[in-house]
Coordinates of C-alpha atoms in Angstrom, one line a residue:
X1 CA 13.6 -8.9 28.8
X2 CA 14.4 -6.2 31.3
X3 CA 17.4 -8.3 32.5
X4 CA 18.9 -8.1 29.0
X5 CA 18.4 -4.3 29.0
X6 CA 20.2 -4.1 32.3
X7 CA 23.1 -6.1 31.0
X8 CA 23.3 -3.9 27.9
X9 CA 23.2 -0.8 30.1
X10 CA 26.1 -2.2 32.1
X11 CA 28.1 -2.9 29.0
X12 CA 27.4 0.7 27.8
X13 CA 28.7 2.0 31.1
X14 CA 32.0 0.1 30.5
X15 CA 32.3 0.5 26.7
X16 CA 36.0 -0.3 26.4
X17 CA 35.9 -3.5 28.4
X18 CA 36.1 -6.6 26.2
X19 CA 34.8 -10.1 26.9
X20 CA 36.7 -12.2 29.3
X21 CA 38.8 -9.2 30.4
X22 CA 38.8 -8.9 34.3
X23 CA 37.9 -5.5 35.7
X24 CA 38.1 -4.4 39.3
X25 CA 35.1 -2.5 40.5
X26 CA 32.8 -2.1 43.5
X27 CA 29.2 -3.0 43.6
X28 CA 28.4 0.6 44.6
X29 CA 30.1 1.9 41.5
X30 CA 28.1 -0.4 39.3
X31 CA 24.8 0.6 41.2
X32 CA 25.6 4.2 40.5
X33 CA 26.2 3.5 36.8
X34 CA 22.8 1.8 36.5
X35 CA 21.1 4.3 38.9
X36 CA 19.8 1.6 41.2
X37 CA 20.3 0.6 44.9
X38 CA 23.2 -1.5 46.1
X39 CA 20.8 -4.3 47.0
X40 CA 19.2 -4.4 43.5
X41 CA 22.7 -4.3 41.9
X42 CA 23.7 -7.4 43.9
X43 CA 20.5 -9.2 42.7
X44 CA 21.1 -8.2 39.1
X45 CA 24.7 -9.5 39.2
X46 CA 23.6 -12.8 40.7
X47 CA 20.9 -13.3 38.0
X48 CA 23.3 -12.3 35.1
X49 CA 25.9 -14.7 36.5
X50 CA 23.3 -17.5 36.5
X51 CA 22.5 -16.7 32.9
X52 CA 26.2 -17.1 32.1
X53 CA 26.5 -13.5 30.8
X54 CA 29.2 -12.5 33.2
X55 CA 31.4 -13.6 36.1
X56 CA 31.5 -11.8 39.4
X57 CA 34.0 -12.5 42.1
X58 CA 33.0 -10.6 45.1
X59 CA 35.8 -9.6 47.6
X60 CA 35.0 -8.3 51.0
X61 CA 36.9 -6.0 53.3
X62 CA 38.0 -2.3 53.1
X63 CA 40.1 -1.5 50.1
X64 CA 39.3 -4.8 48.3
X65 CA 37.6 -4.4 44.9
X66 CA 35.5 -7.2 43.3
X67 CA 36.3 -8.6 39.8
X68 CA 33.9 -8.4 36.9
X69 CA 34.3 -10.1 33.6
X70 CA 31.7 -9.9 30.7
X71 CA 31.1 -13.2 29.0
X72 CA 28.2 -12.6 26.7
X73 CA 28.7 -10.4 23.6
X74 CA 26.7 -7.2 23.5
X75 CA 25.4 -8.0 20.0
X76 CA 24.2 -11.5 21.1
X77 CA 22.1 -10.1 23.9
X78 CA 20.8 -7.3 21.7
X79 CA 19.8 -9.8 19.1
X80 CA 17.9 -11.9 21.6
X81 CA 16.1 -8.7 22.7
X82 CA 15.1 -7.9 19.2
X83 CA 14.0 -11.5 18.5
X84 CA 11.8 -11.4 21.6
X85 CA 10.2 -8.2 20.5
X86 CA 9.5 -9.6 17.1
X87 CA 8.1 -12.8 18.5
X88 CA 5.5 -10.6 20.3
X89 CA 4.5 -9.6 16.7
X90 CA 5.9 -6.1 16.8
X91 CA 8.3 -6.0 13.9
X92 CA 8.5 -2.2 13.7
X93 CA 9.5 -1.9 17.4
X94 CA 12.1 -4.6 16.9
X95 CA 13.6 -2.8 13.9
X96 CA 13.6 0.5 15.8
X97 CA 15.4 -1.2 18.7
X98 CA 18.1 -2.5 16.4
X99 CA 18.5 1.0 14.9
X100 CA 19.0 2.4 18.4
X101 CA 21.7 -0.2 19.0
X102 CA 23.7 0.7 15.9
X103 CA 26.1 3.0 17.6
X104 CA 27.2 0.4 20.1
X105 CA 26.9 -2.8 17.9
X106 CA 28.4 -3.6 14.5
X107 CA 26.2 -3.8 11.4
X108 CA 26.5 -7.5 11.6
X109 CA 23.9 -7.4 14.2
X110 CA 21.2 -6.5 11.7
X111 CA 22.4 -9.1 9.3
X112 CA 22.0 -11.8 12.0
X113 CA 18.5 -10.5 12.7
X114 CA 17.7 -10.6 9.0
X115 CA 18.8 -14.2 8.8
X116 CA 16.7 -15.1 11.8
X117 CA 13.7 -13.2 10.6
X118 CA 13.8 -14.6 7.1
X119 CA 13.2 -18.1 8.6
X120 CA 10.0 -16.8 10.2
X121 CA 8.7 -15.2 7.0
X122 CA 7.4 -17.3 4.1
X123 CA 5.5 -20.6 4.1
X124 CA 5.5 -22.9 7.2
X125 CA 3.7 -26.1 7.7
X126 CA 3.4 -27.7 11.1
X127 CA 1.4 -30.6 12.6
X128 CA -1.0 -29.7 15.4
X129 CA -2.5 -32.8 16.9
X130 CA -3.8 -34.8 13.9
X131 CA -4.0 -31.8 11.6
X132 CA -1.4 -30.0 9.5
X133 CA -1.5 -26.2 9.7
X134 CA -0.3 -24.3 6.6
X135 CA 0.8 -20.7 7.3
X136 CA 2.0 -17.9 5.1
X137 CA 3.8 -15.0 6.8
X138 CA 5.1 -12.0 4.9
X139 CA 6.0 -8.3 5.5
X140 CA 4.0 -5.4 4.1
X141 CA 5.8 -2.0 3.9
X142 CA 2.8 0.0 4.8
X143 CA 0.9 1.0 7.9
X144 CA -2.7 -0.3 7.8
X145 CA -5.0 2.5 8.9
X146 CA -8.3 0.8 8.3
X147 CA -9.9 -2.3 6.8
X148 CA -13.2 -0.6 6.1
X149 CA -14.0 -0.7 2.3
X150 CA -15.5 2.7 2.5
X151 CA -12.4 4.3 3.9
X152 CA -9.3 2.6 2.4
X153 CA -6.6 4.7 0.7
X154 CA -3.6 2.5 0.1
X155 CA -2.8 -0.6 -1.9
X156 CA -2.0 -2.8 1.2
X157 CA -5.3 -1.9 2.7
X158 CA -7.0 -2.6 -0.6
X159 CA -5.4 -6.0 -0.9
X160 CA -6.4 -7.1 2.6
X161 CA -10.0 -5.9 2.0
X162 CA -10.1 -8.1 -1.1
X163 CA -9.4 -11.1 1.1
X164 CA -12.1 -10.2 3.6
X165 CA -14.9 -9.0 1.5
X166 CA -16.7 -9.7 -1.8
X167 CA -18.8 -7.6 -4.2
X168 CA -21.9 -8.3 -6.2
X169 CA -19.8 -8.9 -9.3
X170 CA -16.2 -9.2 -10.2
X171 CA -13.9 -8.1 -13.0
X172 CA -12.1 -10.7 -15.1
X173 CA -8.3 -10.6 -14.8
X174 CA -8.1 -9.3 -18.4
X175 CA -10.4 -6.4 -17.5
X176 CA -12.8 -7.0 -20.4
X177 CA -15.7 -8.7 -18.8
X178 CA -17.9 -8.4 -15.6
X179 CA -18.6 -11.8 -14.0
X180 CA -21.2 -12.9 -11.4
X181 CA -20.0 -13.1 -7.8
X182 CA -22.3 -12.5 -4.8
X183 CA -25.0 -11.9 -7.4
X184 CA -25.5 -14.8 -9.8
X185 CA -27.4 -12.7 -12.4
X186 CA -28.6 -9.2 -13.2
X187 CA -31.0 -7.3 -15.5
X188 CA -31.0 -3.7 -16.8
X189 CA -33.8 -1.8 -18.4
X190 CA -33.7 0.0 -21.7
X191 CA -32.8 3.3 -20.2
X192 CA -29.9 1.6 -18.4
X193 CA -30.8 3.4 -15.2
X194 CA -32.6 0.5 -13.4
X195 CA -30.3 -2.4 -12.5
X196 CA -31.7 -5.5 -10.8
X197 CA -29.5 -8.1 -9.1
X198 CA -30.3 -11.6 -8.0
X199 CA -28.3 -12.8 -5.0
X200 CA -26.8 -16.3 -4.4
X201 CA -28.4 -18.5 -1.8
X202 CA -26.4 -19.6 1.2
X203 CA -23.6 -17.0 1.2
X204 CA -22.5 -16.5 4.8
X205 CA -20.8 -13.6 6.5
X206 CA -17.9 -14.4 8.8
X207 CA -20.1 -14.1 11.9
X208 CA -22.4 -16.8 10.5
X209 CA -25.5 -14.9 9.2
X210 CA -26.6 -15.4 5.7
X211 CA -26.3 -12.5 3.3
X212 CA -29.5 -10.9 2.2
X213 CA -30.7 -8.0 -0.1
X214 CA -31.0 -5.8 3.0
X215 CA -27.2 -6.0 3.4
X216 CA -26.7 -4.6 -0.1
X217 CA -29.1 -1.7 0.6
X218 CA -27.3 -1.0 3.8
X219 CA -23.9 -1.2 2.2
X220 CA -24.6 1.5 -0.5
X221 CA -26.5 3.8 1.9
X222 CA -23.6 3.5 4.3
X223 CA -21.1 4.3 1.6
X224 CA -23.0 7.4 0.6
X225 CA -23.3 8.6 4.2
X226 CA -19.7 7.9 5.2
X227 CA -17.7 8.8 2.1
X228 CA -19.7 11.3 0.0
X229 CA -16.3 12.5 -1.5
X230 CA -14.6 9.1 -1.6
X231 CA -13.1 7.1 -4.4
X232 CA -15.6 6.7 -7.3
X233 CA -18.2 8.9 -5.5
X234 CA -19.4 10.2 -8.9
X235 CA -20.9 6.7 -9.3
X236 CA -22.4 5.9 -6.0
X237 CA -23.6 9.4 -5.2
X238 CA -25.7 9.2 -8.4
X239 CA -27.7 6.2 -7.0
X240 CA -31.0 7.7 -6.1
X241 CA -32.6 4.5 -4.7
X242 CA -31.5 1.0 -3.6
X243 CA -34.4 -1.2 -2.8
X244 CA -34.8 -4.8 -1.6
X245 CA -37.7 -6.5 -3.3
X246 CA -37.2 -9.7 -1.3
X247 CA -34.4 -11.3 0.6
X248 CA -32.5 -12.1 -2.7
X249 CA -33.5 -9.4 -5.1
X250 CA -32.2 -5.8 -5.0
X251 CA -32.7 -2.9 -7.5
X252 CA -30.6 0.2 -8.0
X253 CA -32.0 3.3 -9.6
X254 CA -29.5 5.7 -11.1
X255 CA -30.0 9.4 -11.7
X256 CA -28.7 9.1 -15.2
X257 CA -27.2 6.5 -17.4
X258 CA -23.7 5.4 -16.4
X259 CA -21.8 2.8 -18.3
X260 CA -19.2 2.6 -15.5
X261 CA -21.8 1.5 -12.9
X262 CA -21.3 -2.2 -13.3
X263 CA -17.6 -1.9 -13.3
X264 CA -17.8 0.1 -10.0
X265 CA -19.7 -2.7 -8.4
X266 CA -16.7 -5.0 -9.1
X267 CA -14.4 -2.8 -7.0
X268 CA -13.7 -3.4 -3.3
X269 CA -15.2 0.1 -2.6
X270 CA -18.5 -1.6 -3.2
X271 CA -17.8 -4.6 -1.0
X272 CA -20.9 -5.9 0.8
X273 CA -20.9 -5.5 4.6
X274 CA -23.5 -6.8 7.0
X275 CA -26.4 -4.6 8.1
X276 CA -26.8 -4.1 11.9
X277 CA -29.8 -5.8 13.5
X278 CA -32.0 -2.7 13.5
X279 CA -33.1 -1.8 10.0
X280 CA -35.8 0.7 10.8
X281 CA -33.6 3.7 11.6
X282 CA -33.1 6.5 9.0
X283 CA -29.7 6.3 7.3
X284 CA -28.4 9.4 9.0
X285 CA -29.1 8.0 12.4
X286 CA -27.6 4.6 12.0
X287 CA -24.8 3.9 14.5
X288 CA -22.3 2.3 12.0
X289 CA -20.2 -0.5 13.5
X290 CA -16.5 -0.2 13.5
X291 CA -16.0 -2.2 10.3
X292 CA -12.5 -0.8 9.9
X293 CA -11.4 -2.3 13.2
X294 CA -13.6 -5.4 13.2
X295 CA -14.2 -6.2 9.6
X296 CA -16.9 -8.8 8.8
X297 CA -17.3 -9.8 5.2
X298 CA -18.1 -12.8 3.1
X299 CA -14.5 -13.2 1.8
X300 CA -12.3 -16.3 1.7
X301 CA -10.5 -15.2 4.9
X302 CA -11.7 -13.8 8.1
X303 CA -9.8 -11.5 10.5
X304 CA -8.5 -13.6 13.4
X305 CA -6.5 -10.9 15.2
X306 CA -4.9 -7.5 14.7
X307 CA -2.2 -6.6 17.2
X308 CA 1.1 -4.6 17.2
X309 CA 1.0 -4.2 13.4
X310 CA 0.4 -7.9 12.7
X311 CA -2.8 -8.8 10.9
X312 CA -3.7 -12.5 11.1
X313 CA -6.2 -13.9 8.7
X314 CA -7.8 -17.4 8.9
X315 CA -9.4 -19.4 6.1
X316 CA -13.2 -19.0 6.2
X317 CA -14.5 -22.6 6.3
X318 CA -17.9 -21.7 4.8
X319 CA -16.7 -19.6 1.8
X320 CA -19.2 -19.9 -1.0
X321 CA -16.5 -20.4 -3.6
X322 CA -14.8 -23.1 -1.6
X323 CA -12.3 -23.0 1.2
X324 CA -8.7 -21.9 0.4
X325 CA -5.6 -24.1 0.8
X326 CA -3.9 -21.9 3.3
X327 CA -5.1 -22.1 6.9
X328 CA -3.6 -18.8 8.1
X329 CA -2.0 -15.7 6.7
X330 CA 0.0 -13.3 8.8
X331 CA 0.8 -9.9 7.4
X332 CA 3.5 -8.0 9.4
X333 CA 3.0 -4.4 8.6
X334 CA 5.7 -1.7 8.9
X335 CA 5.6 2.0 8.2
X336 CA 8.6 2.3 5.8
X337 CA 10.1 0.4 2.9
X338 CA 13.5 0.6 4.5
X339 CA 12.1 -1.2 7.6
X340 CA 11.1 -4.2 5.4
X341 CA 14.5 -4.2 3.6
X342 CA 16.2 -4.3 7.0
X343 CA 13.9 -7.0 8.2
X344 CA 14.0 -9.2 5.2
X345 CA 17.3 -8.7 3.5
X346 CA 17.3 -10.3 0.1
X347 CA 14.0 -10.7 -1.7
X348 CA 14.7 -14.4 -1.8
X349 CA 14.1 -14.7 1.9
X350 CA 10.3 -14.9 1.2
X351 CA 8.2 -17.1 -1.0
X352 CA 6.2 -14.3 -2.5
X353 CA 7.3 -10.7 -3.1
X354 CA 5.5 -7.9 -4.9
X355 CA 7.1 -5.2 -7.0
X356 CA 10.7 -6.4 -6.3
X357 CA 13.9 -6.3 -8.4
X358 CA 15.8 -9.5 -8.4
X359 CA 19.5 -10.0 -8.8
X360 CA 20.7 -12.0 -11.9
X361 CA 21.3 -15.0 -9.6
X362 CA 17.9 -14.8 -8.0
X363 CA 16.2 -14.6 -11.5
X364 CA 17.6 -18.0 -12.3
X365 CA 16.1 -19.5 -9.1
X366 CA 12.8 -17.7 -8.9
X367 CA 9.8 -17.3 -11.2
X368 CA 8.3 -13.9 -12.1
X369 CA 5.0 -12.7 -13.3
X370 CA 4.9 -9.4 -15.1
X371 CA 1.6 -8.0 -13.8
X372 CA -1.0 -6.8 -16.4
X373 CA -1.2 -3.5 -14.6
X374 CA 1.3 -0.7 -14.2
X375 CA 1.5 2.6 -12.3
X376 CA 1.9 5.9 -14.1
X377 CA 3.3 9.0 -12.3
X378 CA 2.5 12.4 -13.6
X379 CA 2.2 16.1 -12.8
X380 CA -0.9 18.3 -13.2
X381 CA -1.0 22.1 -13.2
X382 CA -3.2 24.1 -11.0
X383 CA -4.4 26.8 -13.4
X384 CA -6.4 28.7 -10.7
X385 CA -3.2 29.7 -8.9
X386 CA -1.6 32.9 -10.2
X387 CA 1.9 31.5 -10.2
X388 CA 4.5 31.0 -13.0
X389 CA 2.6 28.1 -14.5
X390 CA -0.4 30.2 -15.2
X391 CA 1.5 31.0 -18.4
X392 CA 1.1 28.5 -21.3
X393 CA 4.5 29.5 -22.5
X394 CA 6.2 28.8 -19.2
X395 CA 4.3 25.5 -18.9
X396 CA 5.7 24.4 -22.3
X397 CA 9.2 25.4 -21.4
X398 CA 8.8 23.6 -18.0
X399 CA 7.7 20.5 -19.9
X400 CA 10.8 20.6 -22.1
X401 CA 13.1 21.3 -19.2
X402 CA 11.8 18.4 -17.1
X403 CA 14.5 15.8 -18.1
X404 CA 12.6 12.5 -18.0
X405 CA 15.7 10.5 -18.9
X406 CA 17.6 11.9 -15.9
X407 CA 14.6 11.4 -13.7
X408 CA 14.4 7.7 -14.6
X409 CA 18.2 7.3 -14.2
X410 CA 17.9 8.7 -10.7
X411 CA 15.0 6.4 -9.9
X412 CA 17.2 3.5 -11.0
X413 CA 14.3 1.2 -11.9
X414 CA 14.7 -1.7 -14.3
X415 CA 10.9 -1.7 -14.9
X416 CA 10.5 2.1 -15.3
X417 CA 10.2 3.7 -18.7
X418 CA 9.1 7.0 -20.3
X419 CA 5.6 7.5 -21.3
X420 CA 3.4 10.2 -22.8
X421 CA 0.0 8.5 -22.3
X422 CA -2.2 6.6 -19.9
X423 CA -2.7 4.2 -22.8
X424 CA 0.5 2.1 -23.1
X425 CA -1.0 0.4 -26.2
X426 CA -0.2 3.6 -28.1
X427 CA 3.3 3.8 -29.8
X428 CA 5.8 6.6 -29.2
X429 CA 5.3 7.6 -32.9
X430 CA 1.5 8.0 -32.3
X431 CA 2.2 10.2 -29.2
X432 CA 4.7 12.3 -31.1
X433 CA 2.3 12.8 -34.0
X434 CA -0.3 14.1 -31.5
X435 CA 2.0 16.7 -30.1
X436 CA 3.1 15.5 -26.7
X437 CA 6.2 13.2 -26.8
X438 CA 8.2 12.8 -23.7
X439 CA 11.2 15.1 -24.2
X440 CA 14.5 13.4 -24.8
X441 CA 17.2 15.3 -22.8
X442 CA 19.9 14.6 -25.4
X443 CA 17.9 16.7 -27.9
X444 CA 17.9 19.8 -25.7
X445 CA 20.9 21.8 -24.5
X446 CA 20.4 23.0 -20.9
X447 CA 21.5 26.5 -21.7
X448 CA 18.9 26.7 -24.5
X449 CA 16.2 25.5 -22.1
X450 CA 17.2 28.1 -19.6
X451 CA 17.0 30.8 -22.2
X452 CA 13.6 29.5 -23.3
X453 CA 12.3 29.6 -19.8
X454 CA 13.5 33.2 -19.4
X455 CA 12.0 34.2 -22.8
X456 CA 8.7 32.7 -21.6
X457 CA 8.8 35.0 -18.6
X458 CA 10.1 32.7 -15.9
X459 CA 12.2 34.8 -13.5
X460 CA 13.2 32.1 -11.0
X461 CA 10.3 32.3 -8.5
X462 CA 9.6 29.1 -6.6
X463 CA 7.1 26.7 -8.1
X464 CA 5.1 24.9 -5.3
X465 CA 4.6 21.1 -5.8
X466 CA 2.2 19.2 -3.6
X467 CA 2.0 15.4 -3.2
X468 CA 1.3 12.7 -0.6
X469 CA 4.1 11.5 1.7
X470 CA 4.3 8.2 -0.1
X471 CA 5.6 10.0 -3.3
X472 CA 8.1 12.2 -1.5
X473 CA 11.0 10.4 -3.1
X474 CA 9.7 11.1 -6.6
X475 CA 9.0 14.7 -5.7
X476 CA 12.6 15.1 -4.4
X477 CA 14.0 13.8 -7.6
X478 CA 11.8 16.0 -9.7
X479 CA 13.1 18.9 -7.6
X480 CA 16.7 17.9 -8.3
X481 CA 16.1 17.6 -12.0
X482 CA 14.3 21.0 -12.1
X483 CA 17.1 22.7 -10.2
X484 CA 19.6 21.6 -12.8
X485 CA 17.5 23.3 -15.4
X486 CA 17.3 26.5 -13.3
X487 CA 13.8 25.9 -11.9
X488 CA 13.2 26.5 -8.2
X489 CA 10.8 24.0 -6.7
X490 CA 9.3 23.6 -3.2
X491 CA 7.6 20.5 -1.9
X492 CA 4.5 20.3 0.3
X493 CA 3.3 16.9 1.6
X494 CA -0.4 16.4 2.2
X495 CA -1.8 13.1 3.7
X496 CA -3.6 11.0 1.1
X497 CA -6.9 11.2 2.9
X498 CA -6.7 15.0 2.7
X499 CA -5.3 15.3 -0.8
X500 CA -8.6 15.8 -2.5
X501 CA -9.4 18.8 -0.3
X502 CA -8.7 22.5 -0.6
X503 CA -5.1 22.4 0.7
X504 CA -3.8 21.1 -2.7
X505 CA -5.1 24.2 -4.4
X506 CA -2.4 26.3 -2.8
X507 CA 0.2 24.5 -5.0
X508 CA 1.2 25.2 -8.6
X509 CA 1.8 21.5 -9.4
X510 CA 0.4 18.2 -8.1
X511 CA 2.3 15.0 -8.3
X512 CA 0.3 11.9 -8.2
X513 CA -0.1 8.4 -9.7
X514 CA -2.7 6.2 -11.3
X515 CA -2.9 2.4 -11.5
X516 CA -3.6 1.3 -15.0
X517 CA -5.2 -2.1 -14.5
X518 CA -8.5 -3.8 -15.2
X519 CA -10.2 -0.8 -13.6
X520 CA -8.4 1.7 -15.8
X521 CA -11.6 3.4 -17.1
X522 CA -12.9 4.0 -13.5
X523 CA -9.5 5.2 -12.3
X524 CA -9.1 7.6 -15.2
X525 CA -12.6 9.1 -14.9
X526 CA -11.9 9.5 -11.2
X527 CA -8.6 11.2 -12.1
X528 CA -10.1 13.6 -14.6
X529 CA -12.9 14.5 -12.2
X530 CA -10.4 15.2 -9.4
X531 CA -8.4 17.5 -11.9
X532 CA -11.4 19.6 -12.7
X533 CA -11.4 21.8 -9.6
X534 CA -7.9 23.2 -10.5
X535 CA -8.4 23.7 -14.2
X536 CA -9.4 26.9 -16.0
X537 CA -13.2 27.4 -16.2
X538 CA -13.5 26.7 -19.9
X539 CA -11.5 23.5 -19.6
X540 CA -13.6 22.4 -16.7
X541 CA -16.8 22.9 -18.8
X542 CA -15.2 21.0 -21.7
X543 CA -14.2 18.1 -19.5
X544 CA -17.6 17.9 -17.8
X545 CA -19.3 17.6 -21.2
X546 CA -16.8 15.0 -22.5
X547 CA -17.1 12.9 -19.3
X548 CA -20.9 12.9 -19.6
X549 CA -20.7 11.8 -23.2
X550 CA -18.2 9.1 -22.2
X551 CA -20.3 7.7 -19.4
X552 CA -23.3 7.3 -21.8
X553 CA -21.2 5.5 -24.5
X554 CA -21.9 1.8 -24.6
X555 CA -19.0 0.9 -27.0
X556 CA -15.7 0.3 -25.2
X557 CA -13.6 1.3 -28.3
X558 CA -15.4 4.6 -28.6
X559 CA -14.9 5.2 -24.9
X560 CA -11.2 4.7 -25.4
X561 CA -11.2 7.2 -28.2
X562 CA -12.9 9.7 -26.0
X563 CA -10.4 9.1 -23.2
X564 CA -7.5 9.7 -25.6
X565 CA -9.1 12.9 -26.9
X566 CA -9.4 14.3 -23.3
X567 CA -5.8 13.3 -22.7
X568 CA -4.6 15.1 -25.8
X569 CA -6.5 18.3 -24.8
X570 CA -4.7 18.3 -21.5
X571 CA -1.2 17.4 -22.7
X572 CA -1.3 19.7 -25.7
X573 CA -1.7 22.7 -23.3
X574 CA 0.8 21.1 -20.9
X575 CA -1.8 20.9 -18.1
X576 CA -0.9 17.3 -17.7
X577 CA 2.8 16.3 -17.7
X578 CA 3.8 12.6 -17.7
X579 CA 6.8 11.5 -15.7
X580 CA 7.1 7.7 -16.2
X581 CA 5.3 4.5 -16.0
X582 CA 6.4 1.4 -14.1
X583 CA 5.6 -2.2 -14.9
X584 CA 5.0 -4.3 -11.8
X585 CA 6.3 -7.8 -11.2
X586 CA 5.5 -10.4 -8.6
X587 CA 8.3 -12.9 -7.9
X588 CA 7.6 -16.3 -6.3
X589 CA 9.5 -19.4 -5.2
X590 CA 9.0 -22.5 -7.5
X591 CA 7.5 -24.3 -4.5
X592 CA 4.3 -22.2 -4.8
X593 CA 1.4 -23.4 -6.9
X594 CA -1.8 -21.7 -7.9
X595 CA -0.4 -18.2 -8.4
X596 CA -3.0 -15.9 -9.8
X597 CA -3.2 -12.1 -9.5
X598 CA -6.0 -9.8 -8.6
X599 CA -6.4 -6.0 -9.0
X600 CA -3.2 -4.2 -8.1
X601 CA -1.2 -7.3 -9.0
X602 CA -1.5 -8.9 -5.6
X603 CA -1.6 -12.7 -5.2
X604 CA -5.0 -14.1 -4.2
X605 CA -4.3 -15.9 -1.0
X606 CA -7.2 -18.3 -1.5
X607 CA -5.6 -19.8 -4.7
X608 CA -2.0 -20.5 -3.6
X609 CA -0.7 -23.7 -2.2
X610 CA 2.8 -25.2 -1.7
X611 CA 4.8 -28.2 -2.6
X612 CA 8.0 -29.4 -0.9
X613 CA 10.6 -26.7 -1.5
X614 CA 13.2 -29.2 -2.6
X615 CA 11.1 -30.4 -5.6

């Protein structure tokens, strides 16, 4: 590896010298170029000549200069270097290395790397001894910070947690029924505050111990202690007691009735983790194991290794729902989407791709599933900040000036569309009748909008927008659209794990997204509760009352009506401004069988299997 670097450094020292072109030079001159001793330079030249990278004809005697000729192309050696780095399971470093070589090597270098790498991604089957090993390897355009169910923030982390852990119950794919999982049955009393769950027998954790009711107690106590302000905390912080009555019976006691409780237990936030050996310590004194680094669950896959951004999962032989078809899954994580695009080239290089856009040619060769869920991007107003948007008139003018059609055109998404609601079942006419249609830019002259903003009292002062780094691209486009309407916007990026804190309250606008899937009710309640701290006091009170009524409503249709009423209250006052919604698609090669999607639209690794690609 170092030898290739020395060769590339030598080529860089003589940039105009072409392959096969003889060049007279002394060993000492080359040693000075590489900043090494004469003796080391001689050794390097000998080794490079043995590798066939160059020819070196040494000439002795005063005034005689030796002859050097490069034989290996710079890009070939650089490609070998990048391949070796990638083979050590460090894709990000390999891509960074290629980027550093761009000034000296043609762009064809990256294309060659893409072609080589695409052969490594996807499905591979090989015989080891008398057994066949089925492996799926794919890139994930995210950095994985943790695999602890209590601490995850991003979709990639959530997906991997779903492979490693299970919950007491699970949500049906349609999102309309809760089904047994680690618990085979449950009861609830008339007050709907005491829930009793009966656990399956023989369910094993990855380290071999059988799951028991004490693990459920530990899991919820741990969640309350580690994440008192985490996702869905309004559910689990209202659990006043979790008690194991025997090794397979556990009871939850809630502070008050909560119709979202059972749905919460189906999320991966409530994934069951094993209790440590000592159970007699107070919760606050427990030394929690590093579940995020060394996850141990009951899921269909166990963590085999995690090095250099590559996470390897192996099929859990003793999985209670039956072993999966795949033997091993390797997830190669990268920190940016562009890195994956560079690494993988066309989407068709892989057998499974999430949230991709296919060319017309690829659409004919690949199958696609339009996922049941979708993401919805929106802005919310911080009414506690005494900025321009404290004025209802300026908020309304801002809403009209925010050109959604231009926004969507700039995003260039074939699955992106305008929306005025978290409930896509509602028609545009219904939204218009209720007073908050998404404005159509063709209906509003920009000069008129500028006048309306001025009449509302906007004098051009900057409006501060806060969002997380993952949504910076959306924020920049919103800024560009606003600037065309005469609105000055500044952007502040806050890490996702800190976004629920006080820092966001220094902004006028917050840009965020919500996933509308089978857990839509939970996600919207969490959203409305997160909005409360930056709403006007009377609106906070109104929302708190409505949320309490919603959580005690047993009828799903009536809950939907209450959700829509809260939405109308926020949009009519332009406290909530919709940007767009995006339908998600999963594309897969016809060789794949058993495709089924989980929450967030990811493929369940346990279900998929492969046929011969040529069939």
